[in-house]
Each structure stands twice: as structure tokens, then as C-alpha cells.
Coordinates of C-alpha atoms and ligand atoms in Angstrom, one line a residue:
X92 CA 54.6 30.7 -74.0
X93 CA 54.1 28.3 -76.9
X94 CA 50.7 26.8 -77.1
X95 CA 49.3 24.1 -79.3
X96 CA 45.6 23.6 -79.8
X97 CA 44.2 20.3 -80.8
X98 CA 40.9 20.3 -82.7
X99 CA 39.0 17.0 -83.2
X100 CA 36.6 17.0 -86.1
X101 CA 34.9 13.6 -85.8
X102 CA 31.3 13.1 -84.8
X103 CA 32.1 9.6 -83.5
X104 CA 32.3 9.0 -79.7
X105 CA 35.0 6.3 -80.3
X106 CA 36.9 8.3 -82.9
X107 CA 40.1 7.0 -84.2
X108 CA 41.2 10.4 -85.5
X109 CA 40.5 11.9 -82.1
X110 CA 42.6 9.1 -80.5
X111 CA 45.4 9.9 -82.8
X112 CA 45.1 13.7 -82.1
X113 CA 45.1 13.0 -78.3
X114 CA 48.2 10.9 -78.7
X115 CA 50.0 13.7 -80.4
X116 CA 48.8 16.0 -77.5
X117 CA 50.2 13.5 -74.9
X118 CA 53.5 13.4 -76.7
X119 CA 53.7 17.3 -76.8
X120 CA 52.8 17.4 -73.1
X121 CA 55.7 15.1 -72.3
X122 CA 58.0 17.4 -74.3
X123 CA 56.9 20.4 -72.2
X124 CA 54.6 22.0 -74.7
X125 CA 51.3 23.4 -73.4
X126 CA 48.4 22.2 -75.3
X127 CA 44.7 22.6 -75.1
X128 CA 42.0 20.5 -76.8
X129 CA 38.7 21.2 -78.4
X130 CA 36.3 18.6 -79.8
X131 CA 33.7 19.5 -82.3
X132 CA 31.3 17.2 -80.4
X133 CA 31.5 19.6 -77.4
X134 CA 30.2 22.6 -79.5
X135 CA 26.4 22.8 -79.4
X136 CA 25.2 21.6 -82.8
X137 CA 22.7 24.4 -83.2
X138 CA 25.5 27.0 -82.7
X139 CA 27.4 25.4 -85.7
X140 CA 24.3 24.8 -87.8
X141 CA 23.0 28.3 -87.3
X142 CA 26.5 29.8 -87.5
X143 CA 25.9 31.6 -84.1
X144 CA 29.1 33.6 -84.1
X145 CA 28.2 35.2 -80.8
X146 CA 27.5 31.9 -78.9
X147 CA 29.8 31.4 -75.9
X148 CA 31.1 28.1 -77.4
X149 CA 32.0 29.7 -80.7
X150 CA 33.6 32.8 -79.0
X151 CA 35.7 30.3 -76.9
X152 CA 36.7 28.4 -80.0
X153 CA 37.8 31.6 -81.8
X154 CA 39.8 32.7 -78.7
X155 CA 41.5 29.4 -78.4
X156 CA 42.5 29.5 -82.1
X157 CA 43.8 33.0 -81.7
X158 CA 45.9 32.1 -78.7
X159 CA 47.5 29.0 -80.3
X160 CA 50.9 29.0 -82.1
X161 CA 50.2 25.6 -83.7
X162 CA 47.0 23.7 -84.4
X163 CA 46.6 19.9 -84.7
X164 CA 43.4 19.3 -86.7
X165 CA 41.9 15.8 -86.7
X166 CA 39.3 14.5 -89.1
X167 CA 37.9 11.2 -90.4
X168 CA 37.7 10.8 -94.2
X169 CA 34.1 11.0 -95.1
X170 CA 32.9 10.7 -98.7
X171 CA 36.4 11.2 -100.1
X172 CA 36.8 14.5 -98.1
X173 CA 37.0 15.6 -94.5
X174 CA 34.0 15.6 -92.2
X175 CA 31.1 17.9 -92.6
X176 CA 31.1 18.9 -88.9
X177 CA 34.7 20.0 -89.2
X178 CA 33.7 22.2 -92.1
X179 CA 30.9 23.7 -90.0
X180 CA 33.5 24.5 -87.3
X181 CA 36.0 26.0 -89.8
X182 CA 33.1 28.1 -91.3
X183 CA 32.6 30.0 -88.1
X184 CA 36.3 31.0 -87.7
X185 CA 37.4 34.5 -88.8
X186 CA 38.8 34.6 -92.4
X187 CA 42.5 34.8 -91.4
X188 CA 42.2 32.6 -88.3
X189 CA 45.1 30.4 -89.3
X190 CA 47.5 33.2 -90.3
X191 CA 50.9 32.5 -88.7
X192 CA 49.7 29.1 -87.3
X193 CA 51.7 26.0 -87.8
X194 CA 49.1 23.3 -88.8
X195 CA 49.4 19.5 -88.5
X196 CA 46.5 17.7 -90.2
X197 CA 45.6 14.3 -88.8
X198 CA 43.2 11.9 -90.6
X199 CA 41.9 8.4 -90.4
X200 CA 40.2 6.6 -93.3
X201 CA 38.6 3.2 -94.0
X202 CA 41.4 2.5 -96.5
X203 CA 44.3 4.4 -98.0
X204 CA 42.2 5.1 -101.1
X205 CA 41.3 8.6 -100.0
X206 CA 44.6 9.4 -98.3
X207 CA 44.9 12.5 -100.6
X208 CA 41.6 13.9 -99.5
X209 CA 43.3 16.0 -96.9
X210 CA 45.5 17.5 -99.7
X211 CA 42.8 18.2 -102.2
X212 CA 39.9 19.0 -99.8
X213 CA 41.2 20.2 -96.4
X214 CA 44.4 22.0 -97.2
X215 CA 42.8 24.5 -99.6
X216 CA 40.4 25.5 -96.8
X217 CA 43.3 25.8 -94.3
X218 CA 45.1 28.0 -96.8
X219 CA 42.0 30.1 -97.3
X220 CA 42.0 30.7 -93.6
X221 CA 45.5 32.1 -93.9
X222 CA 47.6 29.0 -93.0
X223 CA 51.0 29.1 -94.8
X224 CA 52.8 26.4 -92.8
X225 CA 51.0 23.1 -93.1
X226 CA 52.9 19.9 -92.2
X227 CA 52.5 16.6 -93.9
X228 CA 49.3 14.8 -92.9
X229 CA 49.5 12.1 -90.2
X230 CA 47.2 9.4 -91.7
X231 CA 46.1 6.0 -90.5
X232 CA 43.6 3.5 -91.8
X233 CA 41.2 1.6 -89.6
X234 CA 43.3 -1.5 -89.9
X235 CA 46.3 0.4 -88.6
X236 CA 44.4 1.4 -85.4
X237 CA 43.1 -1.7 -83.7
X238 CA 40.8 -1.3 -80.8
X239 CA 42.1 -2.8 -77.5
X240 CA 40.3 -4.0 -74.4
X241 CA 40.4 -0.6 -72.8
X242 CA 38.4 1.0 -75.6
X243 CA 41.6 2.7 -76.8
X244 CA 43.5 1.8 -79.9
X245 CA 46.8 0.1 -80.6
X246 CA 49.0 1.5 -83.5
X247 CA 50.5 -0.5 -86.2
X248 CA 54.3 0.0 -86.3
X249 CA 54.2 2.2 -89.4
X250 CA 51.7 4.5 -87.7
X251 CA 54.0 4.8 -84.7
X252 CA 56.8 5.8 -87.0
X253 CA 54.6 8.4 -88.7
X254 CA 53.4 9.7 -85.3
X255 CA 57.0 10.1 -84.1
X256 CA 57.9 12.0 -87.3
X257 CA 54.8 14.2 -87.1
X258 CA 55.6 15.1 -83.5
X259 CA 59.2 15.8 -84.3
X260 CA 58.2 18.1 -87.3
X261 CA 55.7 19.9 -85.1
X262 CA 58.2 20.4 -82.3
X263 CA 60.8 21.7 -84.7
X264 CA 58.2 24.0 -86.1
X265 CA 57.0 25.5 -82.8
X266 CA 60.5 25.8 -81.3
X267 CA 61.7 27.5 -84.5
X268 CA 58.7 29.8 -84.6
X269 CA 59.2 30.7 -80.9
X270 CA 62.8 31.4 -81.5
X271 CA 62.0 33.6 -84.5
X272 CA 59.4 35.5 -82.5
X273 CA 61.9 35.9 -79.7
X274 CA 59.4 34.9 -77.1
X275 CA 61.1 31.8 -75.9
X276 CA 60.8 31.0 -72.2
X277 CA 64.1 31.4 -70.4
X278 CA 64.2 27.6 -69.7
X279 CA 63.8 26.9 -73.4
X280 CA 66.5 29.5 -74.2
X281 CA 68.8 27.7 -71.7
X282 CA 68.2 24.3 -73.4
X283 CA 67.8 22.8 -69.9
X284 CA 67.1 19.1 -69.7
X285 CA 63.4 18.5 -69.3
X286 CA 62.5 21.6 -71.2
X287 CA 61.3 21.8 -74.8
X288 CA 64.6 22.8 -76.3
X289 CA 66.4 20.6 -73.9
X290 CA 64.4 17.6 -74.9
X291 CA 64.8 18.5 -78.6
X292 CA 68.5 18.8 -78.0
X293 CA 68.9 15.6 -76.1
X294 CA 67.0 13.8 -78.9
X295 CA 69.5 15.1 -81.4
X296 CA 68.6 16.6 -84.8
X297 CA 68.1 13.2 -86.5
X298 CA 66.7 11.2 -83.6
X299 CA 63.2 11.1 -82.4
X300 CA 62.3 13.1 -79.2
X301 CA 62.1 10.7 -76.3
X302 CA 58.7 10.7 -74.9
X303 CA 56.6 8.5 -72.6
X304 CA 54.6 6.2 -74.8
X305 CA 51.1 7.6 -75.0
X306 CA 48.2 5.3 -74.1
X307 CA 48.0 2.6 -76.7
X308 CA 51.1 3.9 -78.4
Ligands
LIG20 C1 29.7 8.6 -93.3 C2 31.1 7.9 -93.5 C3 31.7 8.1 -94.7 C4 33.0 7.5 -94.9 N1 33.6 7.7 -96.1 C5 34.9 7.2 -96.3 C6 35.5 7.5 -97.5 O1 35.1 8.1 -98.4 N2 36.8 7.0 -97.6 C7 37.4 6.3 -96.6 O2 38.6 5.8 -96.8 N3 36.8 6.0 -95.5 C8 35.5 6.5 -95.3 N4 34.8 6.2 -94.1 C9 35.5 5.5 -93.0 C10 36.1 6.4 -92.0 O3 37.0 7.4 -92.6 C11 36.9 5.7 -91.0 O4 36.1 4.8 -90.3 C12 37.6 6.6 -90.0 O5 38.6 5.8 -89.3 C13 36.6 7.2 -89.1 O6 37.4 8.1 -88.2 P1 36.8 8.5 -86.8 O7 36.8 7.2 -86.0 O8 37.7 9.5 -86.3 O9 35.4 9.1 -87.0 C14 33.6 6.8 -93.9 C15 32.9 6.5 -92.7 C16 31.6 7.1 -92.5 C17 30.9 6.9 -91.2

């Protein structure tokens, strides 16, 4: 069974990047893809700071990463790079943790000025962890994610389009990967409506997958 893990790497309780990651997760769920989520804020800080490889939270994290076929990694842009807490999390993973994983980076920044930070700062680290399939970054600025009355965020139109593209790329990647591995579920193999392959098929190769709009999307 195909599984996607979302990792949120912001220390902020009202994180925009986490919201964007959660929206990707909701879309994947609607498309029939199992996904699990982990937030760096839920890992005890002393486990990360002391690199306690044997702590239950870090053992869980490593197991979740191992189980996943694809990983959505969210980060705020901090000081022209990705967040320090995300680095602390990446540092406790095994050296080849991302080997064979499809990766979708998701980032939010104060402005577009440091849009490339994911390319020059995060992607080399993902590569060092064995990632060979890294999708284009889903990026939004603060102005493109406006807080609404429910303490969620509303996307600017261009972010919605980029979100659709990112989900489509990820779906094509995980479906292709599963087909290659020959471990497709029978309902996917049958392209039945309501299944991953069925939804991909009904969306057509050049259309966006039809999904229930995620909260705020
Ligand atoms: C400590 C700190 C450093 C930041 N550095 C940058 C920066 O270098 N470039 C930038 O575009 N935004 C910067 N920002 C703005 C954040 O990237 C922006 O608010 C982002 O949406 C936060 O994401 P989050 O809500 O997921 O934490 C910084 C914010 C903080 C708190």
C-alpha cells in the first residue's frame, strides 16, 4: 500500500507551511492515498537537541520515514535557509533515510526573495540522505496565505494552482512508483472509480485531479 508521510518543520503554532502541508495531505486523502503526519513540534526538544537516537519519539520518526513511499517536507524560510528545527530532525535520521523516497518540499517565506533557499540549502541535505526524486518546491509567501476568521488560511489563486500542480506531480510519482514496484493494490490496478488510479484516470493526463477543496483552499 502506498503511504505518504508529511513532515512539518516549523516551530510556529500557527504555521503557514504546516497549513500548506496539511492541505496537500487532505488532497491526497481525497485521492485515496494513505498519509501520516509528523510535526517537529511533537518531538521532545531535548531528544532532538541531544540527538537521542534511541528515544521513542525518534525511533517512531525513523520507522515512519522507513515506511513511507513519498515524503512531503514543510519548512518556513528562516535566515535565507530552512528552519533549524527541521535540520535537527533531519540530523537524527539514518544516512540513507530518503533513498527511494519521492520528496515534495513545501516552503513559506516572508517574501519571494529567498524562494531559492530550498534549492541551495534543503535539497543538498535531502540528496545527502539518499533522495534522488525531489519534486519542484511548493512555495508561498505570507501575503499569498491570508489568515481567515477560523484561524486557517486562504490561498491566493496562484498558490492554489501551484498546489494543484504539486499534488498532481506527487500523485503521478507515487502511482508510477507503485506500478514499477509491482505492489499496486488490486483496486488501483483495476483503475476503479474512487481509487487512486481511477481518480488519476478520470482527471485525465493533462487535467488536475478532482478533489474536495481542502479547508481554506
Ligand atoms: C526567525 C525568522 C527568520 C525569518 N527569515 C526569513 C528569511 O530569511 N527570508 C524570508 O523570506 N522570510 C523569513 N522569515 C519569514 C518566514 O519565512 C515566514 O513568516 C513564513 O511564512 C513562516 O512560516 P511558518 O508560519 O510555517 O513558520 C523569517 C521568520 C522568522 C520568525
